[in-house]
PDB file of C-alpha atoms in Angstrom:
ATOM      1  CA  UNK A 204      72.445  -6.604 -48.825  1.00  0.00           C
ATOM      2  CA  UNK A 205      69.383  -6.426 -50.329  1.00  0.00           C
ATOM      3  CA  UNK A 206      66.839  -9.401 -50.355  1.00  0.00           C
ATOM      4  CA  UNK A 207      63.616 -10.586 -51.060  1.00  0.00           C
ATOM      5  CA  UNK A 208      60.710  -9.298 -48.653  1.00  0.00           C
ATOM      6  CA  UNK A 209      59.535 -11.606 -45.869  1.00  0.00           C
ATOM      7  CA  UNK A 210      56.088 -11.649 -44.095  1.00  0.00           C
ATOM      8  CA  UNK A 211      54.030 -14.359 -42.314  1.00  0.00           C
ATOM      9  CA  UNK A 212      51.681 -15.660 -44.525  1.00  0.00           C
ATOM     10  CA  UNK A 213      48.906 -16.238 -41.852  1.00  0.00           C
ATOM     11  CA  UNK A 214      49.737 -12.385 -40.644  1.00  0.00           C
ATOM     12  CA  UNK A 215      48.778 -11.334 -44.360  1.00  0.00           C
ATOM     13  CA  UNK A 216      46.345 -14.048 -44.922  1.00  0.00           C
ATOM     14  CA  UNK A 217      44.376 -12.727 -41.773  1.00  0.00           C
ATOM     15  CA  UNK A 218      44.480  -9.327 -42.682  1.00  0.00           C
ATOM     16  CA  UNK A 219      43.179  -9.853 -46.444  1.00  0.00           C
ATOM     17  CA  UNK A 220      40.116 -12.289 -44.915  1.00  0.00           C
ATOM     18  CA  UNK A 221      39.329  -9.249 -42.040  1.00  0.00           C
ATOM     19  CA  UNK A 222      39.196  -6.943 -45.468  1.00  0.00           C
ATOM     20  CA  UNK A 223      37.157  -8.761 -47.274  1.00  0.00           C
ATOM     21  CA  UNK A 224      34.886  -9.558 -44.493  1.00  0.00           C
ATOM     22  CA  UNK A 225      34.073  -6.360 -43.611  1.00  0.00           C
ATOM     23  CA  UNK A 226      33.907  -4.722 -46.880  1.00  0.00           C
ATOM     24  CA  UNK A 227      32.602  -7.741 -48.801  1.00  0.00           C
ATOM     25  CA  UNK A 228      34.203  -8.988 -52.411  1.00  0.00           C
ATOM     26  CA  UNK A 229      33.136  -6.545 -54.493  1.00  0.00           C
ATOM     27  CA  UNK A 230      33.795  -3.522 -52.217  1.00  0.00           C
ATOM     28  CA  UNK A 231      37.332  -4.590 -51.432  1.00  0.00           C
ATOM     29  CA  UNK A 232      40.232  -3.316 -54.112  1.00  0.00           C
ATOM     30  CA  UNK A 233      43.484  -4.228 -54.508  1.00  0.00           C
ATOM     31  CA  UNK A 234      44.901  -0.801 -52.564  1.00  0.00           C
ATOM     32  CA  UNK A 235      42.441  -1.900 -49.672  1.00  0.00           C
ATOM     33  CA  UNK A 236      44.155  -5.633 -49.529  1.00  0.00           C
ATOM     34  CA  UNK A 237      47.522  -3.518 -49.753  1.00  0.00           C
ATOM     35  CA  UNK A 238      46.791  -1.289 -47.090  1.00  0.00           C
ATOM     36  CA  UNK A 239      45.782  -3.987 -44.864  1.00  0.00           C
ATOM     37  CA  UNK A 240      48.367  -6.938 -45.480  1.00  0.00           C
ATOM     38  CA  UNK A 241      51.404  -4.415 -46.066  1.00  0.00           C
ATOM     39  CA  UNK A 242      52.151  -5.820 -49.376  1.00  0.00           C
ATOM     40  CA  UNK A 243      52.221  -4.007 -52.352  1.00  0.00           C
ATOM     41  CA  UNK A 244      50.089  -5.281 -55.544  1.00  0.00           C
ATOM     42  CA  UNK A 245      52.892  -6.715 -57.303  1.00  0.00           C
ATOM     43  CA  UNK A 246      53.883  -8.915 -54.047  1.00  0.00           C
ATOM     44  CA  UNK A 247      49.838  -9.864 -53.698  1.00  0.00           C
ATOM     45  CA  UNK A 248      50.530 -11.108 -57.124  1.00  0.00           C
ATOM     46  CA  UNK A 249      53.200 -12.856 -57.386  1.00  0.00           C
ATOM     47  CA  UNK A 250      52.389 -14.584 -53.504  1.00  0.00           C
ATOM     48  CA  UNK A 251      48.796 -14.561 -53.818  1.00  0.00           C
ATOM     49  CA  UNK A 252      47.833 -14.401 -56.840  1.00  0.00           C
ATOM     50  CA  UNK A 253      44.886 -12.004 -57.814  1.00  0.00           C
ATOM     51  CA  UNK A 254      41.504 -11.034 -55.984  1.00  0.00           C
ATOM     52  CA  UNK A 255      40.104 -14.321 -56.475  1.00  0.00           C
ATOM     53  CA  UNK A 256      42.678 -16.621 -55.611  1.00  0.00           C
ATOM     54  CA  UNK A 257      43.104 -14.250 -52.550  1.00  0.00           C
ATOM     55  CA  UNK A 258      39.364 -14.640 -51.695  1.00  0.00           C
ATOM     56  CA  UNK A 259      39.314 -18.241 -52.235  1.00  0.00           C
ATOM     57  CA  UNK A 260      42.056 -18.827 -49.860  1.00  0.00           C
ATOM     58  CA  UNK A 261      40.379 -16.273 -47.453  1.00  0.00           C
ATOM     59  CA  UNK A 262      37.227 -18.184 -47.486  1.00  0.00           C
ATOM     60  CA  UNK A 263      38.988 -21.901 -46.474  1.00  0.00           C
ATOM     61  CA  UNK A 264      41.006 -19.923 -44.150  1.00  0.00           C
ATOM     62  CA  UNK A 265      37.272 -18.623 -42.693  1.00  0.00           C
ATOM     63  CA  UNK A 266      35.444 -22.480 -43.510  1.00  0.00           C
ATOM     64  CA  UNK A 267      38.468 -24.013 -41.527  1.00  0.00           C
ATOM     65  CA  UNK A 268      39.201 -22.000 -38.812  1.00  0.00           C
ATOM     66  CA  UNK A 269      35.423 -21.595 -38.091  1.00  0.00           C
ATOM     67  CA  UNK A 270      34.151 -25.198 -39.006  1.00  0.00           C
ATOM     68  CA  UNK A 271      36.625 -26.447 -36.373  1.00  0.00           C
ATOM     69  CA  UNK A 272      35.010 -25.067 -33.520  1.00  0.00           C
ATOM     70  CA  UNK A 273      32.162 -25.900 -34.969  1.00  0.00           C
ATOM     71  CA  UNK A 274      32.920 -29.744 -35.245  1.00  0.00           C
ATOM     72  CA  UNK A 275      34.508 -29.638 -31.641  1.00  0.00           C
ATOM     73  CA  UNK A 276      31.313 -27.872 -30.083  1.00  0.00           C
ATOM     74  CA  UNK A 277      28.993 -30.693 -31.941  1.00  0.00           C
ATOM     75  CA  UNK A 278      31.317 -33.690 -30.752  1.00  0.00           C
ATOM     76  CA  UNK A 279      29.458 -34.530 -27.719  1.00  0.00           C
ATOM     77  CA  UNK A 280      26.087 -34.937 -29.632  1.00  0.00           C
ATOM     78  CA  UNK A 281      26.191 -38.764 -29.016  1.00  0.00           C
ATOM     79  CA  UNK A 282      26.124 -38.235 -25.322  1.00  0.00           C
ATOM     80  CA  UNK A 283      24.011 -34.491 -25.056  1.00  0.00           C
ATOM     81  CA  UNK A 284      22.723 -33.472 -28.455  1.00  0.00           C
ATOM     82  CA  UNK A 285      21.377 -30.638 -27.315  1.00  0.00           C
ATOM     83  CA  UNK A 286      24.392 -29.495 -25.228  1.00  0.00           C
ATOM     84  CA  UNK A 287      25.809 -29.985 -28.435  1.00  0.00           C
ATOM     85  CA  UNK A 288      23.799 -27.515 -30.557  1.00  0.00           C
ATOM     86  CA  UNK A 289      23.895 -25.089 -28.063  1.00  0.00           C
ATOM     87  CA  UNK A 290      27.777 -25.306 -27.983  1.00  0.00           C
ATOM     88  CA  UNK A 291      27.741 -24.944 -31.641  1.00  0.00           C
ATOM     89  CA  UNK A 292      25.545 -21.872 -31.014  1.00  0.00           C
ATOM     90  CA  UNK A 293      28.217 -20.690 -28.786  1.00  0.00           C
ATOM     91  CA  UNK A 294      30.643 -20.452 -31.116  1.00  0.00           C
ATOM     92  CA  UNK A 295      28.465 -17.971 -33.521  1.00  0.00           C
ATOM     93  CA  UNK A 296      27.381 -15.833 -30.375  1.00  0.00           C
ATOM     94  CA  UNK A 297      31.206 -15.633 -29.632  1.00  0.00           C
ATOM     95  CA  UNK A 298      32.404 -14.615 -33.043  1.00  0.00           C
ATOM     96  CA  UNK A 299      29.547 -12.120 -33.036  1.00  0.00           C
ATOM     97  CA  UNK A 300      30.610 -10.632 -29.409  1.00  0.00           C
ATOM     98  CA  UNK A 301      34.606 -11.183 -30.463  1.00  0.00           C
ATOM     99  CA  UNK A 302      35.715  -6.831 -31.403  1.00  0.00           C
ATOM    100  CA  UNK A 303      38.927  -8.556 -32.889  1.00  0.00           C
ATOM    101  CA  UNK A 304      36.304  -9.197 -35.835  1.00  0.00           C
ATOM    102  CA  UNK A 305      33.931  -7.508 -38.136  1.00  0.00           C
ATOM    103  CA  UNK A 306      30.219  -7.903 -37.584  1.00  0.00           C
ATOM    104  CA  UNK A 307      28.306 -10.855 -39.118  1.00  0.00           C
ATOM    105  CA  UNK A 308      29.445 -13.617 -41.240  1.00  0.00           C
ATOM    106  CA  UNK A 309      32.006 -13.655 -44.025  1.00  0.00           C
ATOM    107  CA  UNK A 310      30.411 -16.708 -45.664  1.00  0.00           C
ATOM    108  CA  UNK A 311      26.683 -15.595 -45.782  1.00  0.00           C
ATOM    109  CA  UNK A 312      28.280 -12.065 -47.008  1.00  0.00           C
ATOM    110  CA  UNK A 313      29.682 -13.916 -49.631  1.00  0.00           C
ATOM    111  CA  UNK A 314      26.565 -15.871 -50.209  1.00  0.00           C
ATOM    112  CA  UNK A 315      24.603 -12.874 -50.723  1.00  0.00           C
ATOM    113  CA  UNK A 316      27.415 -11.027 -52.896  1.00  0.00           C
ATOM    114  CA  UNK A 317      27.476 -14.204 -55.433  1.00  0.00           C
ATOM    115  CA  UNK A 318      26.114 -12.217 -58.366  1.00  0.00           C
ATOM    116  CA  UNK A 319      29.473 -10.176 -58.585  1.00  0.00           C
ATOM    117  CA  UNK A 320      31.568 -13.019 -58.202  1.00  0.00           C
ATOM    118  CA  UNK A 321      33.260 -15.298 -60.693  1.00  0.00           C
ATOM    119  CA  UNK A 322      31.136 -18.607 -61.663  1.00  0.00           C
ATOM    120  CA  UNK A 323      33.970 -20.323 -60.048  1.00  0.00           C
ATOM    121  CA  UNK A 324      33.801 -18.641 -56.789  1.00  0.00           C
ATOM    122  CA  UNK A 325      30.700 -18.388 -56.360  1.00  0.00           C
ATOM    123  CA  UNK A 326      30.221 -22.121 -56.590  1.00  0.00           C
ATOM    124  CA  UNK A 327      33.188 -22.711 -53.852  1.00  0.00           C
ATOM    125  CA  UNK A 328      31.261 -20.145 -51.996  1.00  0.00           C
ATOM    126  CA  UNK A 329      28.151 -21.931 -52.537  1.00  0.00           C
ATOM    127  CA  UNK A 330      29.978 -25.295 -51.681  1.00  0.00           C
ATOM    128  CA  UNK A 331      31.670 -24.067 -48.431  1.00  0.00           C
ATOM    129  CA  UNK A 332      28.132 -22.464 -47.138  1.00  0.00           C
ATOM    130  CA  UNK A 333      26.421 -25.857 -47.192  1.00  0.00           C
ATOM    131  CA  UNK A 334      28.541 -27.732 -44.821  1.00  0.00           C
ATOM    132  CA  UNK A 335      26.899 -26.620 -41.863  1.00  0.00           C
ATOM    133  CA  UNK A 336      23.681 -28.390 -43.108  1.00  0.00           C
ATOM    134  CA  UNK A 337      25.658 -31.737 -43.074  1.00  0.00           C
ATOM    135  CA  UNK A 338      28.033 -31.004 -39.849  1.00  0.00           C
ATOM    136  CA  UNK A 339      24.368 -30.360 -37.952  1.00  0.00           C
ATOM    137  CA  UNK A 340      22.556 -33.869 -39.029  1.00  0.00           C
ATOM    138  CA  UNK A 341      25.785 -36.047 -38.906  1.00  0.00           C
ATOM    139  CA  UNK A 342      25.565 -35.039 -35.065  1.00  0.00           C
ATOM    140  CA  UNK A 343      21.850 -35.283 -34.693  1.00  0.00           C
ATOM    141  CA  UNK A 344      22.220 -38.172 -35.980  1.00  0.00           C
ATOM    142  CA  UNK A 345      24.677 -39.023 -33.448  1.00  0.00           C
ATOM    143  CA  UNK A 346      22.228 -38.488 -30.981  1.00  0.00           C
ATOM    144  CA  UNK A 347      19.548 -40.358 -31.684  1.00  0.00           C
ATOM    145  CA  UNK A 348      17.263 -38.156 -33.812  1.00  0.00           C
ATOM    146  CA  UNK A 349      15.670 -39.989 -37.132  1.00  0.00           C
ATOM    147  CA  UNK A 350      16.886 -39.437 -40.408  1.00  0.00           C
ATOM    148  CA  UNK A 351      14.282 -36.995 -41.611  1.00  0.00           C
ATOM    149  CA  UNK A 352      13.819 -34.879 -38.072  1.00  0.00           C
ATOM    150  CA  UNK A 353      17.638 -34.788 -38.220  1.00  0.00           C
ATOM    151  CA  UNK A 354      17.620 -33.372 -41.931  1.00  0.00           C
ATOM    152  CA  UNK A 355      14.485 -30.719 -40.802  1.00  0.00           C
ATOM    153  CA  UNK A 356      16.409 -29.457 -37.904  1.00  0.00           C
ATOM    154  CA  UNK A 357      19.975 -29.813 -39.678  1.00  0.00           C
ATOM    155  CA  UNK A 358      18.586 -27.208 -41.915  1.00  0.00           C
ATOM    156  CA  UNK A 359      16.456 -25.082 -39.469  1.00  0.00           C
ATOM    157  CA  UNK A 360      19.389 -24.558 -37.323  1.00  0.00           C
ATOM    158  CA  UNK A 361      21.635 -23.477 -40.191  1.00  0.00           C
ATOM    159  CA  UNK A 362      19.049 -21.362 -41.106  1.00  0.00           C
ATOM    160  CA  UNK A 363      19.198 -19.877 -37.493  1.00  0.00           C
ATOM    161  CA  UNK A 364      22.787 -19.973 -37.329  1.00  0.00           C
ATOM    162  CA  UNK A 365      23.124 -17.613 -40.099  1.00  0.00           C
ATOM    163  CA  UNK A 366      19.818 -14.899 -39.071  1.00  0.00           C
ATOM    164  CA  UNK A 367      21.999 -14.739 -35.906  1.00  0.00           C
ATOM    165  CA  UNK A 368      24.914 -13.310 -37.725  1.00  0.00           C
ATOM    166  CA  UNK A 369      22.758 -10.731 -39.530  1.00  0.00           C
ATOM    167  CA  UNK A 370      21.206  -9.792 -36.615  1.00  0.00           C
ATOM    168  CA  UNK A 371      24.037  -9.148 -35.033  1.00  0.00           C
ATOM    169  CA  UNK A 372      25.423  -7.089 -37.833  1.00  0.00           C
ATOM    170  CA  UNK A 373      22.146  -4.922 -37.771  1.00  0.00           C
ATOM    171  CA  UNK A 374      22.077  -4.225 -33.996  1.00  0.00           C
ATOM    172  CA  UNK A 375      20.605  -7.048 -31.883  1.00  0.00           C
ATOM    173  CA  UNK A 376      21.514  -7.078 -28.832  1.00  0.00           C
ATOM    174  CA  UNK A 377      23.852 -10.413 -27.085  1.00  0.00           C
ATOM    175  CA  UNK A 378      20.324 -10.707 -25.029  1.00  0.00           C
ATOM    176  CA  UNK A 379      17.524 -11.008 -28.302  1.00  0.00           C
ATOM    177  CA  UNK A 380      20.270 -13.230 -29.963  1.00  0.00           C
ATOM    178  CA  UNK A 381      20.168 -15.333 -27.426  1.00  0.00           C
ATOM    179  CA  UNK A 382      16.401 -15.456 -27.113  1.00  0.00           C
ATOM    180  CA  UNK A 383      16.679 -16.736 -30.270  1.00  0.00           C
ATOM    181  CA  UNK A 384      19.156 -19.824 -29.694  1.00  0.00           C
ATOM    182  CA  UNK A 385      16.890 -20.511 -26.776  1.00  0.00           C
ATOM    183  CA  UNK A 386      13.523 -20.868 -28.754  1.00  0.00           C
ATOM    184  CA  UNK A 387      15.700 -23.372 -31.285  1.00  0.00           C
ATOM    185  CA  UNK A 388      17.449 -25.322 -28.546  1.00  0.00           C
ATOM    186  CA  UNK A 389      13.793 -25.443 -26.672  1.00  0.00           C
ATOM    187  CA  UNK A 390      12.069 -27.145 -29.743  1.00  0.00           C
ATOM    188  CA  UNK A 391      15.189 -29.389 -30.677  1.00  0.00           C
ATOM    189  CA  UNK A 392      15.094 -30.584 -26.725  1.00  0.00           C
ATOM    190  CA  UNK A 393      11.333 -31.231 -27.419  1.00  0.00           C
ATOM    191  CA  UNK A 394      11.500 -33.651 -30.294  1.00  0.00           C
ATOM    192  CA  UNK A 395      14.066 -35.552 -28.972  1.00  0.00           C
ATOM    193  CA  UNK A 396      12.100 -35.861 -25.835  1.00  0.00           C
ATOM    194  CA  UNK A 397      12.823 -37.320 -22.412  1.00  0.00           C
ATOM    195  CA  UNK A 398      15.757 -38.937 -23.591  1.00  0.00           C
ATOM    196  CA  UNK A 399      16.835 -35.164 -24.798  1.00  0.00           C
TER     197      UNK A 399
END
């Protein structure tokens, strides 16, 4: 008897967020999200939706999965901020080292690819990019730093957070990457002082 397809929607989900990440929005087609979830265009459709609503739910799949370990490497910044920061670190040298994933960042891909996209998704794009900035001063906050040193580094270490994945995409080696967490963790461990 004939019946209605079935496939594990984080299976396909996975596979259309790998796609996108490592071909970026605009250079990923509808045979290319075929080929890699196993679905043909109508199914995409009519479970889906089209390239947008595919993306969108690609990039909270990304901002969720990704912002977890985030938010569990930064939850000891009341006791050891700067444990903390370089557990958040940890997680973007990981991802970087991890071959079950493309190279870089899906998010500041999709950042940099906003001109091609929609209005709408490239404000959600916009929107899920800046939640590291917040994450990152909540917990220096946590551990002690002021308001405005919290906000400066929040931002500096986004700023790092992201370099390291295009670095990583354009060749650095696991050793200069990690040069380059040390040099942040260094000065964050310096303003906090003794107590850091």
């Amino acid at each position: 008897m004939a019946g209605k397809k079935q496939f594990d929607m984080d299976t396909v989900l996975d596979a259309a967020m790998i796609q996108f990440w490592r071909s970026g929005y605009a250079d990923t087609s509808l045979d290319d999200l075929s080929r890699a979830t196993g679905l043909n265009r109508s199914s995409i459709y009519s479970s889906l939706g089209d390239k947008d609503a595919l993306f969108l739910r690609c990039l909270d799949r990304y901002a969720t999965r990704y912002g977890a370990k985030y938010d569990a490497a930064l939850s000891c910044a009341a006791e050891d901020p700067v444990a903390a920061v370089r557990a958040f670190f940890d997680v973007t040298l990981g991802r970087i080292a991890d071959p079950a994933v493309p190279d870089g960042c899906l998010m500041a891909q999709s950042v940099m690819a906003s001109p091609a996209l929609s209005p709408g998704v490239a404000e959600r794009v916009k929107e899920l990019f800046g939640l590291q900035r917040p994450r990152l001063r909540t917990a220096l906050k946590a551990g002690g730093m002021s308001d405005g040193n919290a906000e400066d580094f929040a931002v500096h270490i986004a700023a790092v957070n992201q370099s390291l994945a295009v670095m990583g995409r354009a060749g650095s080696s696991p050793e200069q990457l990690r040069a380059i967490v040390d040099v942040t963790v260094d000065a964050l461990a310096r303003a906090l002082g003794p107590a850091g």
